Short mmCIF file of C-alpha atoms (C1' of nucleotides) in Angstrom, two decimals:
data_model
loop_
_atom_site.label_atom_id
_atom_site.label_comp_id
_atom_site.label_asym_id
_atom_site.label_seq_id
_atom_site.Cartn_x
_atom_site.Cartn_y
_atom_site.Cartn_z
CA UNK A 69 -9.20 51.56 -4.24
CA UNK A 70 -12.58 50.11 -5.10
CA UNK A 71 -11.68 46.60 -4.11
CA UNK A 72 -9.89 46.51 -0.82
CA UNK A 73 -10.62 44.15 2.00
CA UNK A 74 -14.28 44.16 1.06
CA UNK A 75 -14.38 42.88 -2.50
CA UNK A 76 -17.87 44.10 -3.21
CA UNK A 77 -20.08 46.25 -1.07
CA UNK A 78 -23.22 44.73 -2.54
CA UNK A 79 -23.18 41.57 -0.48
CA UNK A 80 -20.52 39.52 1.23
CA UNK A 81 -20.31 36.84 -1.46
CA UNK A 82 -21.52 34.41 1.11
CA UNK A 83 -19.72 31.41 2.42
CA UNK A 84 -20.64 27.98 1.47
CA UNK A 85 -23.99 26.86 2.79
CA UNK A 86 -23.98 23.81 4.99
CA UNK A 87 -26.09 21.55 7.12
CA UNK A 88 -25.29 20.25 10.55
CA UNK A 89 -25.34 16.50 10.49
CA UNK A 90 -25.42 14.18 13.43
CA UNK A 91 -22.05 13.23 14.83
CA UNK A 92 -22.36 9.56 13.98
CA UNK A 93 -23.44 10.30 10.45
CA UNK A 94 -20.55 12.67 9.84
CA UNK A 95 -18.00 10.30 11.24
CA UNK A 96 -19.24 7.49 9.07
CA UNK A 97 -19.30 9.71 5.99
CA UNK A 98 -15.74 10.79 6.67
CA UNK A 99 -14.61 7.20 7.18
CA UNK A 100 -16.29 6.12 3.96
CA UNK A 101 -14.74 9.02 2.09
CA UNK A 102 -11.38 8.01 3.51
CA UNK A 103 -11.75 4.44 2.30
CA UNK A 104 -12.81 5.68 -1.13
CA UNK A 105 -9.81 7.98 -1.32
CA UNK A 106 -7.37 5.29 -0.25
CA UNK A 107 -8.84 2.78 -2.67
CA UNK A 108 -8.61 5.21 -5.54
CA UNK A 109 -5.34 7.04 -4.93
CA UNK A 110 -3.56 5.03 -2.28
CA UNK A 111 -2.44 6.27 1.08
CA UNK A 112 -0.39 9.02 -0.51
CA UNK A 113 -3.36 10.35 -2.43
CA UNK A 114 -5.67 10.30 0.55
CA UNK A 115 -5.12 13.86 1.74
CA UNK A 116 -7.37 15.67 4.15
CA UNK A 117 -8.56 17.90 1.36
CA UNK A 118 -9.35 15.00 -0.97
CA UNK A 119 -11.22 13.17 1.76
CA UNK A 120 -13.15 16.25 2.78
CA UNK A 121 -14.08 17.03 -0.80
CA UNK A 122 -15.44 13.52 -1.26
CA UNK A 123 -17.37 13.74 1.98
CA UNK A 124 -18.87 17.04 0.90
CA UNK A 125 -17.28 19.11 3.64
CA UNK A 126 -14.18 21.23 4.02
CA UNK A 127 -10.90 19.95 5.33
CA UNK A 128 -11.00 21.77 8.62
CA UNK A 129 -14.02 19.81 9.76
CA UNK A 130 -12.07 16.58 9.97
CA UNK A 131 -10.14 17.90 12.92
CA UNK A 132 -13.43 18.43 14.67
CA UNK A 133 -14.15 14.71 14.63
CA UNK A 134 -10.71 13.15 14.66
CA UNK A 135 -7.58 14.18 16.56
CA UNK A 136 -5.56 13.88 13.38
CA UNK A 137 -5.19 12.12 10.08
CA UNK A 138 -3.55 9.13 11.72
CA UNK A 139 -6.57 8.39 13.86
CA UNK A 140 -8.94 8.80 10.91
CA UNK A 141 -6.96 6.22 8.95
CA UNK A 142 -6.93 3.82 11.87
CA UNK A 143 -10.67 4.05 12.32
CA UNK A 144 -11.17 3.58 8.61
CA UNK A 145 -9.07 0.44 8.65
CA UNK A 146 -10.94 -0.89 11.67
CA UNK A 147 -14.23 -0.27 9.87
CA UNK A 148 -12.98 -2.09 6.79
CA UNK A 149 -11.80 -5.10 8.75
CA UNK A 150 -15.03 -5.25 10.70
CA UNK A 151 -17.08 -5.26 7.54
CA UNK A 152 -14.94 -7.93 5.91
CA UNK A 153 -15.01 -10.40 8.78
CA UNK A 154 -18.69 -9.73 9.34
CA UNK A 155 -19.57 -10.56 5.75
CA UNK A 156 -17.40 -13.66 5.78
CA UNK A 157 -18.92 -15.06 8.92
CA UNK A 158 -22.45 -14.23 7.83
CA UNK A 159 -22.25 -17.05 5.31
CA UNK A 160 -21.93 -19.55 8.14
CA UNK A 161 -25.26 -18.96 9.82
CA UNK A 162 -27.42 -21.38 7.89
CA UNK A 163 -30.17 -23.26 9.60
CA UNK A 164 -31.17 -26.71 8.44
CA UNK A 165 -28.03 -27.43 6.49
CA UNK A 166 -25.52 -30.22 6.79
CA UNK A 167 -22.03 -29.27 7.93
CA UNK A 168 -20.72 -30.06 4.49
CA UNK A 169 -23.30 -27.79 2.89
CA UNK A 170 -22.44 -25.03 5.32
CA UNK A 171 -18.76 -25.36 4.50
CA UNK A 172 -19.52 -25.24 0.78
CA UNK A 173 -21.71 -22.19 1.26
CA UNK A 174 -18.95 -20.54 3.26
CA UNK A 175 -16.43 -21.10 0.49
CA UNK A 176 -18.88 -19.94 -2.15
CA UNK A 177 -19.74 -16.79 -0.27
CA UNK A 178 -16.09 -15.86 0.12
CA UNK A 179 -15.42 -16.33 -3.58
CA UNK A 180 -18.20 -14.21 -4.99
CA UNK A 181 -19.27 -10.63 -4.78
CA UNK A 182 -19.37 -8.67 -2.59
CA UNK A 183 -16.36 -10.27 -0.94
CA UNK A 184 -14.58 -10.67 -4.25
CA UNK A 185 -14.21 -6.99 -4.96
CA UNK A 186 -11.36 -5.02 -6.45
CA UNK A 187 -11.94 -2.01 -4.21
CA UNK A 188 -11.87 -4.02 -1.01
CA UNK A 189 -8.80 -5.86 -2.16
CA UNK A 190 -7.05 -2.61 -2.97
CA UNK A 191 -7.82 -1.35 0.51
CA UNK A 192 -6.74 -4.57 2.16
CA UNK A 193 -3.44 -4.63 0.29
CA UNK A 194 -2.72 -0.97 0.91
CA UNK A 195 -3.26 -1.25 4.64
CA UNK A 196 -1.72 -4.68 5.15
CA UNK A 197 1.39 -3.51 3.37
CA UNK A 198 2.04 -1.29 6.38
CA UNK A 199 1.61 -4.12 8.87
CA UNK A 200 5.32 -4.84 8.92
CA UNK A 201 6.06 -1.37 10.23
CA UNK A 202 2.89 -0.63 12.19
CA UNK A 203 2.37 -3.03 15.12
CA UNK A 204 -1.22 -1.94 15.65
CA UNK A 205 -2.01 -2.91 12.07
CA UNK A 206 -0.22 -6.21 12.49
CA UNK A 207 -2.21 -6.98 15.61
CA UNK A 208 -5.49 -6.06 13.97
CA UNK A 209 -4.71 -8.39 11.11
CA UNK A 210 -3.69 -11.23 13.37
CA UNK A 211 -6.89 -11.00 15.35
CA UNK A 212 -9.00 -10.97 12.22
CA UNK A 213 -7.04 -13.85 10.75
CA UNK A 214 -7.28 -16.00 13.84
CA UNK A 215 -10.97 -15.29 14.18
CA UNK A 216 -11.52 -16.33 10.60
CA UNK A 217 -9.40 -19.44 10.99
CA UNK A 218 -11.19 -20.47 14.13
CA UNK A 219 -14.50 -20.26 12.32
CA UNK A 220 -13.09 -22.47 9.62
CA UNK A 221 -11.76 -24.90 12.17
CA UNK A 222 -15.13 -25.14 13.87
CA UNK A 223 -16.92 -25.99 10.64
CA UNK A 224 -14.24 -28.47 9.67
CA UNK A 225 -14.69 -30.20 13.00
CA UNK A 226 -18.41 -30.50 12.36
CA UNK A 227 -17.89 -31.80 8.86
CA UNK A 228 -15.45 -34.46 9.96
CA UNK A 229 -17.60 -35.41 12.92
CA UNK A 230 -20.51 -35.99 10.56
CA UNK A 231 -18.20 -38.32 8.62
CA UNK A 232 -17.43 -40.27 11.79
CA UNK A 233 -13.83 -39.16 11.71
CA UNK A 234 -11.97 -38.05 14.78
CA UNK A 235 -9.09 -35.76 13.92
CA UNK A 236 -6.77 -34.63 16.68
CA UNK A 237 -6.12 -30.97 17.40
CA UNK A 238 -3.02 -30.81 15.22
CA UNK A 239 -4.80 -32.25 12.19
CA UNK A 240 -7.69 -29.87 12.72
CA UNK A 241 -5.32 -26.94 12.89
CA UNK A 242 -3.59 -27.98 9.69
CA UNK A 243 -6.89 -28.35 7.88
CA UNK A 244 -7.94 -24.89 9.01
CA UNK A 245 -4.65 -23.34 7.91
CA UNK A 246 -4.83 -25.02 4.54
CA UNK A 247 -8.46 -24.14 3.89
CA UNK A 248 -7.87 -20.59 4.95
CA UNK A 249 -4.99 -20.42 2.49
CA UNK A 250 -7.10 -21.83 -0.32
CA UNK A 251 -9.81 -19.25 0.23
CA UNK A 252 -7.32 -16.40 0.57
CA UNK A 253 -5.39 -17.41 -2.53
CA UNK A 254 -8.48 -17.77 -4.68
CA UNK A 255 -9.87 -14.55 -3.26
CA UNK A 256 -6.79 -12.68 -4.41
CA UNK A 257 -6.93 -14.20 -7.85
CA UNK A 258 -10.57 -13.31 -8.16
CA UNK A 259 -10.08 -9.74 -7.01
CA UNK A 260 -7.08 -9.07 -9.22
CA UNK A 261 -8.22 -10.83 -12.35
CA UNK A 262 -11.85 -11.67 -11.98
CA UNK A 263 -12.34 -11.53 -15.73
CA UNK A 264 -10.09 -14.54 -16.20
CA UNK A 265 -12.62 -16.80 -14.52
CA UNK A 266 -16.13 -17.67 -15.52
CA UNK A 267 -18.86 -16.93 -12.97
CA UNK A 268 -18.84 -19.45 -10.19
CA UNK A 269 -15.64 -21.03 -11.40
CA UNK A 270 -13.54 -19.89 -8.46
CA UNK A 271 -16.15 -21.09 -6.00
CA UNK A 272 -16.31 -24.46 -7.74
CA UNK A 273 -12.53 -24.81 -7.63
CA UNK A 274 -12.53 -23.72 -4.01
CA UNK A 275 -15.10 -26.28 -2.94
CA UNK A 276 -13.40 -29.08 -4.80
CA UNK A 277 -9.99 -28.22 -3.39
CA UNK A 278 -11.29 -27.86 0.15
CA UNK A 279 -13.11 -31.18 -0.01
CA UNK A 280 -10.04 -32.86 -1.41
CA UNK A 281 -8.01 -31.41 1.45
CA UNK A 282 -10.47 -32.89 3.93
CA UNK A 283 -10.51 -36.21 2.11
CA UNK A 284 -14.25 -36.06 1.45
CA UNK A 285 -15.62 -38.34 -1.24
CA UNK A 286 -16.62 -36.32 -4.33
CA UNK A 287 -20.30 -35.57 -4.57
CA UNK A 288 -22.30 -37.50 -7.13
CA UNK A 289 -22.95 -35.37 -10.17
CA UNK A 290 -26.54 -36.47 -10.48
CA UNK A 291 -27.97 -35.46 -7.13
CA UNK A 292 -31.10 -33.54 -7.89
CA UNK B 299 27.85 41.03 12.34
CA UNK B 300 30.72 38.60 12.27
CA UNK B 301 28.78 35.84 10.60
CA UNK B 302 26.99 37.09 7.55
CA UNK B 303 26.68 35.29 4.26
CA UNK B 304 30.18 33.93 4.62
CA UNK B 305 30.14 32.02 7.89
CA UNK B 306 33.88 31.77 8.13
CA UNK B 307 36.51 33.43 5.98
CA UNK B 308 39.07 30.74 6.75
CA UNK B 309 37.95 28.27 4.10
CA UNK B 310 34.83 27.62 2.13
CA UNK B 311 33.50 24.92 4.46
CA UNK B 312 33.71 22.52 1.59
CA UNK B 313 30.90 20.59 -0.01
CA UNK B 314 30.31 17.02 0.71
CA UNK B 315 32.95 14.69 -0.67
CA UNK B 316 31.75 12.12 -3.15
CA UNK B 317 32.83 9.36 -5.47
CA UNK B 318 31.72 8.77 -9.00
CA UNK B 319 30.19 5.33 -9.32
CA UNK B 320 29.39 3.50 -12.48
CA UNK B 321 25.97 4.16 -13.93
CA UNK B 322 24.69 0.62 -13.45
CA UNK B 323 25.85 0.55 -9.88
CA UNK B 324 24.20 3.84 -9.04
CA UNK B 325 20.93 2.85 -10.66
CA UNK B 326 20.81 -0.39 -8.74
CA UNK B 327 21.69 1.33 -5.48
CA UNK B 328 18.94 3.84 -6.02
CA UNK B 329 16.43 1.12 -6.85
CA UNK B 330 17.40 -0.84 -3.76
CA UNK B 331 17.14 2.27 -1.62
CA UNK B 332 13.71 2.88 -3.11
CA UNK B 333 12.52 -0.61 -2.23
CA UNK B 334 13.91 -0.24 1.28
CA UNK B 335 12.14 3.07 1.73
CA UNK B 336 8.83 1.75 0.42
CA UNK B 337 9.05 -1.34 2.60
CA UNK B 338 9.77 0.71 5.66
CA UNK B 339 7.60 3.79 5.26
CA UNK B 340 5.19 2.94 2.49
CA UNK B 341 4.77 4.80 -0.76
CA UNK B 342 4.00 8.02 1.05
CA UNK B 343 7.18 7.82 3.08
CA UNK B 344 9.37 7.05 0.12
CA UNK B 345 10.39 10.60 -0.73
CA UNK B 346 13.27 11.49 -2.99
CA UNK B 347 15.21 12.81 -0.02
CA UNK B 348 14.65 9.66 2.01
CA UNK B 349 15.67 7.46 -0.88
CA UNK B 350 18.73 9.54 -1.63
CA UNK B 351 19.80 9.54 2.01
CA UNK B 352 19.55 5.78 2.13
CA UNK B 353 21.51 5.43 -1.09
CA UNK B 354 24.20 7.71 0.28
CA UNK B 355 23.70 10.49 -2.26
CA UNK B 356 21.78 13.74 -2.42
CA UNK B 357 18.30 14.03 -3.83
CA UNK B 358 19.25 15.90 -6.95
CA UNK B 359 21.22 12.97 -8.27
CA UNK B 360 18.12 10.88 -8.74
CA UNK B 361 17.00 13.12 -11.54
CA UNK B 362 20.28 12.40 -13.27
CA UNK B 363 19.41 8.73 -13.57
CA UNK B 364 15.62 8.76 -13.72
CA UNK B 365 13.28 11.16 -15.50
CA UNK B 366 11.19 11.46 -12.36
CA UNK B 367 10.01 9.74 -9.24
CA UNK B 368 7.32 7.88 -11.13
CA UNK B 369 9.84 6.12 -13.34
CA UNK B 370 12.04 5.26 -10.38
CA UNK B 371 9.12 3.59 -8.65
CA UNK B 372 8.17 1.68 -11.78
CA UNK B 373 11.68 0.37 -12.24
CA UNK B 374 11.82 -0.59 -8.57
CA UNK B 375 8.59 -2.54 -8.90
CA UNK B 376 9.84 -4.26 -12.03
CA UNK B 377 13.03 -5.24 -10.23
CA UNK B 378 11.03 -6.63 -7.32
CA UNK B 379 8.76 -8.69 -9.53
CA UNK B 380 11.68 -9.99 -11.53
CA UNK B 381 13.47 -11.13 -8.41
CA UNK B 382 10.36 -12.80 -7.00
CA UNK B 383 9.49 -14.81 -10.10
CA UNK B 384 13.11 -15.69 -10.65
CA UNK B 385 13.47 -17.11 -7.15
CA UNK B 386 10.21 -19.00 -7.44
CA UNK B 387 11.10 -20.62 -10.72
CA UNK B 388 14.62 -21.45 -9.61
CA UNK B 389 13.23 -24.15 -7.36
CA UNK B 390 11.96 -26.01 -10.40
CA UNK B 391 15.27 -26.71 -12.07
CA UNK B 392 16.20 -29.96 -10.42
CA UNK B 393 17.97 -32.62 -12.36
CA UNK B 394 17.45 -36.27 -11.55
CA UNK B 395 14.26 -35.79 -9.61
CA UNK B 396 10.83 -37.28 -10.12
CA UNK B 397 8.05 -34.87 -11.10
CA UNK B 398 6.47 -35.36 -7.72
CA UNK B 399 9.72 -34.52 -5.98
CA UNK B 400 10.12 -31.43 -8.11
CA UNK B 401 6.62 -30.29 -7.26
CA UNK B 402 7.28 -30.83 -3.57
CA UNK B 403 10.55 -28.93 -3.82
CA UNK B 404 8.76 -26.12 -5.58
CA UNK B 405 6.17 -25.84 -2.84
CA UNK B 406 8.83 -26.04 -0.16
CA UNK B 407 10.97 -23.36 -1.75
CA UNK B 408 8.02 -20.98 -1.99
CA UNK B 409 7.14 -21.47 1.66
CA UNK B 410 10.53 -20.82 3.21
CA UNK B 411 12.99 -18.00 3.32
CA UNK B 412 13.95 -16.08 1.33
CA UNK B 413 10.57 -16.13 -0.43
CA UNK B 414 8.73 -16.06 2.87
CA UNK B 415 9.88 -12.62 3.90
CA UNK B 416 8.07 -9.79 5.62
CA UNK B 417 9.89 -7.10 3.65
CA UNK B 418 9.07 -8.62 0.28
CA UNK B 419 5.48 -9.11 1.32
CA UNK B 420 5.22 -5.53 2.44
CA UNK B 421 6.51 -4.39 -0.93
CA UNK B 422 4.23 -6.72 -2.83
CA UNK B 423 1.16 -5.56 -0.92
CA UNK B 424 2.04 -1.90 -1.21
CA UNK B 425 2.47 -2.05 -4.96
CA UNK B 426 -0.34 -4.47 -5.73
CA UNK B 427 -2.72 -2.28 -3.79
CA UNK B 428 -2.35 0.25 -6.57
CA UNK B 429 -3.08 -2.27 -9.33
CA UNK B 430 -6.74 -1.37 -9.35
CA UNK B 431 -5.96 2.19 -10.35
CA UNK B 432 -2.73 1.72 -12.29
CA UNK B 433 -3.20 -0.40 -15.43
CA UNK B 434 0.53 -0.85 -15.93
CA UNK B 435 0.80 -2.38 -12.47
CA UNK B 436 -2.19 -4.59 -13.14
CA UNK B 437 -0.64 -5.84 -16.37
CA UNK B 438 2.70 -6.49 -14.70
CA UNK B 439 0.97 -8.52 -12.04
CA UNK B 440 -1.10 -10.49 -14.51
CA UNK B 441 1.95 -11.43 -16.54
CA UNK B 442 3.82 -12.54 -13.44
CA UNK B 443 0.82 -14.46 -12.21
CA UNK B 444 0.22 -16.24 -15.49
CA UNK B 445 3.88 -17.08 -15.83
CA UNK B 446 3.87 -18.59 -12.38
CA UNK B 447 0.66 -20.49 -13.00
CA UNK B 448 1.93 -21.88 -16.27
CA UNK B 449 5.00 -23.20 -14.50
CA UNK B 450 2.75 -24.88 -11.99
CA UNK B 451 0.57 -26.31 -14.73
CA UNK B 452 3.59 -27.77 -16.51
CA UNK B 453 4.81 -29.56 -13.40
CA UNK B 454 1.32 -30.79 -12.62
CA UNK B 455 1.08 -32.25 -16.10
CA UNK B 456 4.34 -34.09 -15.55
CA UNK B 457 3.26 -35.38 -12.17
CA UNK B 458 -0.04 -36.69 -13.47
CA UNK B 459 1.59 -38.18 -16.55
CA UNK B 460 3.94 -40.09 -14.28
CA UNK B 461 0.87 -41.44 -12.54
CA UNK B 462 -0.61 -42.62 -15.85
CA UNK B 463 -3.42 -40.13 -15.59
CA UNK B 464 -4.60 -38.07 -18.52
CA UNK B 465 -6.31 -34.89 -17.38
CA UNK B 466 -7.91 -32.68 -19.99
CA UNK B 467 -6.97 -29.02 -20.38
CA UNK B 468 -9.77 -27.80 -18.14
CA UNK B 469 -8.79 -30.09 -15.27
CA UNK B 470 -5.17 -29.10 -15.65
CA UNK B 471 -6.11 -25.44 -15.50
CA UNK B 472 -8.18 -25.95 -12.38
CA UNK B 473 -5.37 -27.81 -10.68
CA UNK B 474 -2.95 -25.01 -11.49
CA UNK B 475 -5.32 -22.35 -10.21
CA UNK B 476 -5.92 -24.24 -6.99
CA UNK B 477 -2.27 -25.01 -6.33
CA UNK B 478 -1.33 -21.45 -7.07
CA UNK B 479 -3.92 -20.32 -4.55
CA UNK B 480 -2.64 -22.73 -1.92
CA UNK B 481 0.90 -21.45 -2.29
CA UNK B 482 -0.18 -17.81 -2.32
CA UNK B 483 -2.40 -18.21 0.71
CA UNK B 484 0.22 -20.00 2.78
CA UNK B 485 2.85 -17.52 1.62
CA UNK B 486 0.79 -14.66 2.98
CA UNK B 487 0.22 -16.39 6.29
CA UNK B 488 3.91 -17.14 6.61
CA UNK B 489 4.96 -13.58 5.77
CA UNK B 490 2.45 -11.93 8.09
CA UNK B 491 2.70 -14.27 11.04
CA UNK B 492 5.66 -16.53 10.53
CA UNK B 493 6.10 -16.93 14.27
CA UNK B 494 2.79 -18.77 14.51
CA UNK B 495 4.19 -21.71 12.57
CA UNK B 496 7.00 -24.04 13.42
CA UNK B 497 9.85 -24.27 10.91
CA UNK B 498 8.83 -26.29 7.90
CA UNK B 499 5.24 -26.51 9.04
CA UNK B 500 3.87 -24.34 6.25
CA UNK B 501 5.78 -26.29 3.64
CA UNK B 502 4.51 -29.57 5.06
CA UNK B 503 0.93 -28.32 4.99
CA UNK B 504 1.45 -27.00 1.48
CA UNK B 505 2.76 -30.29 0.13
CA UNK B 506 0.01 -32.28 1.77
CA UNK B 507 -2.70 -29.97 0.51
CA UNK B 508 -1.31 -29.87 -3.01
CA UNK B 509 -1.02 -33.64 -3.18
CA UNK B 510 -4.54 -34.03 -1.88
CA UNK B 511 -5.72 -31.63 -4.57
CA UNK B 512 -4.06 -33.76 -7.21
CA UNK B 513 -5.40 -36.96 -5.69
CA UNK B 514 -1.97 -38.41 -5.09
CA UNK B 515 -1.70 -41.26 -2.63
CA UNK B 516 -0.02 -40.10 0.60
CA UNK B 517 3.66 -40.88 0.85
CA UNK B 518 4.72 -43.61 3.22
CA UNK B 519 6.03 -42.10 6.43
CA UNK B 520 8.97 -44.47 6.66
CA UNK B 521 10.86 -43.72 3.46
CA UNK B 522 14.40 -43.09 4.53
"C1'" DG C 145 50.28 17.50 -13.94
"C1'" DG C 146 46.46 20.31 -16.94
"C1'" DG C 147 42.43 20.36 -18.82
"C1'" DC C 148 37.53 18.27 -19.98
"C1'" DT C 149 33.54 16.10 -19.12
"C1'" DA C 150 29.80 14.65 -16.81
"C1'" DT C 151 28.67 12.94 -12.17
"C1'" DT C 152 27.37 14.96 -8.00
"C1'" DT C 153 26.19 18.61 -4.79
"C1'" DA C 154 23.64 22.46 -3.34
"C1'" DT C 155 20.20 25.86 -3.66
"C1'" DA C 156 15.91 27.77 -5.27
"C1'" DC C 157 11.05 27.50 -6.32
"C1'" DA C 158 6.25 26.59 -6.77
"C1'" DC C 159 3.21 23.67 -4.80
"C1'" DT C 160 0.94 20.52 -1.44
"C1'" DT C 161 0.45 18.81 3.04
"C1'" DG C 162 -1.43 18.50 7.97
"C1'" DC C 163 -2.67 21.39 11.42
"C1'" DA C 164 -4.24 25.79 14.09
"C1'" DC C 165 -7.50 29.25 14.72
"C1'" DA C 166 -10.78 32.90 14.13
"C1'" DA C 167 -15.09 33.98 12.03
"C1'" DC C 168 -19.56 32.49 10.96
"C1'" DA C 169 -24.21 30.49 10.78
"C1'" DA C 170 -27.50 26.35 11.57
"C1'" DG C 171 -30.62 25.00 14.44
"C1'" DC C 172 -31.99 24.14 19.14
"C1'" DT C 173 -34.06 26.18 23.61
"C1'" DC C 174 -36.69 29.42 25.68
"C1'" DG D 42 -38.26 35.48 17.18
"C1'" DA D 43 -33.84 36.27 20.43
"C1'" DG D 44 -29.98 34.13 22.07
"C1'" DC D 45 -26.72 30.57 22.58
"C1'" DT D 46 -24.20 26.53 21.50
"C1'" DT D 47 -21.28 24.33 18.49
"C1'" DG D 48 -20.81 22.29 13.96
"C1'" DT D 49 -18.70 24.23 9.94
"C1'" DT D 50 -16.14 27.23 7.01
"C1'" DG D 51 -12.20 29.81 5.40
"C1'" DT D 52 -7.62 31.43 5.86
"C1'" DG D 53 -3.02 31.21 7.33
"C1'" DC D 54 1.31 28.89 8.26
"C1'" DA D 55 5.47 26.08 8.75
"C1'" DA D 56 7.24 21.90 7.06
"C1'" DG D 57 7.99 18.94 3.33
"C1'" DT D 58 7.29 17.63 -1.64
"C1'" DG D 59 9.10 16.99 -6.65
"C1'" DT D 60 11.43 19.40 -10.00
"C1'" DA D 61 14.73 22.72 -12.17
"C1'" DT D 62 19.23 24.52 -12.53
"C1'" DA D 63 23.67 26.48 -11.39
"C1'" DA D 64 27.97 25.54 -9.24
"C1'" DA D 65 31.69 22.33 -8.00
"C1'" DT D 66 34.73 18.51 -8.24
"C1'" DA D 67 36.21 13.57 -9.24
"C1'" DG D 68 38.48 11.02 -12.35
"C1'" DC D 69 39.86 10.11 -17.04
"C1'" DC D 70 42.85 11.19 -21.31
"C1'" DC D 71 46.88 13.23 -23.01
#
DNA sequence: GGGCTATTTATACACTTGCACAACAAGCTC
DNA sequence: GAGCTTGTTGTGCAAGTGTATAAATAGCCC
């Protein structure tokens, strides 16, 4: 019996070499690997082994950082949502710009890369599809949605104020709902079939539609 | 050992009783059970055993009607898409109605039950989330989307013609893209958080936004 | 009613999954 | 460098997966 429990007496063929990373780093790597796996193979294809392989570790390690797969997925979704809303709102912080310009910039930012992105859309759809059955997902979405809509509503209020118009709360709410829908709808179209639109086309349509919704006079074509 | 391989010598405890259904009936039942399972537990929870249980048969039978799980899922998705586009287009066949009324009816139909429906949305999101990785899904979506958009474009052309306006092809296309986005965006909001809107509110917003996009004069409030 | 056929059940199998746990070594402290 | 902590690996396991296939029986034709 030359090869029993010890396969070769020369040297224990050595386990895999590894480095100890900081906790925060590992957790983020694992979350990113999870998002990649879900985007590529869906929730069913995102197994612990697939995720670990992508993160460059072995499956057992995941249990060292997360109580279970469920929690890993939840944290990954939270990270995704956080990034999305953060990017969207970032377009609103413009100094020295008229409300109307800020609104236009907001629409433009939401209808171009990196927000128009097939991977992000795939993730969003995959997770949101479970919202009907998973209350925590539904709540997370609702919070993100309302936050987004409130941002829209605030800008709309500024724009209309600059136009000397005084909408009541109900009108403001309707404007925000409609504009949010316009952006969402165009975002989906862009993510799913970006090649059907020329660069900047979606943003142009978005701005025009939003301004029509608000009853703003069309901009002159010849300004600068 | 009183209970060995034969648990009771009295009578072979009998297999499950069953009825032979027609092929078409069985296939449809299985597809419906598949959609139910996907809507409730996601793609990962839609196992052959779950589906079979819901359809009132045993798992093995599925292989008698479908080559494999993959094909069952594809047929289920096709059935879903077919039903969705069919319902959406059905709202357009109105005799004795002005183009503008038909457009309004179209928007209204798409923003109320049964098209506003959490289960259908869950299914749509779950499947469309895989479009990035599955070309056949992506193609199916694109065809459905373009079909829908072309319907919109046709009605828009009628509406504008009735208003003595003569948009060129590019303007028509932009209108269709925008209106499609408005409907999609409001549809999502209604499916995900229908309780945040009063009955008919989404449809009212949709009509107003669409008419603003087309530059139609607001309707008088006092007509009948 | 007696047989025939093919729908349906039931069981088996190879494989994957999430999770548990023991062994190991990377890198800090002294 | 010795020793210790703990991040990391590897293996094992029970449950569940899709598929294959044999056995049974429902319902039709005569």
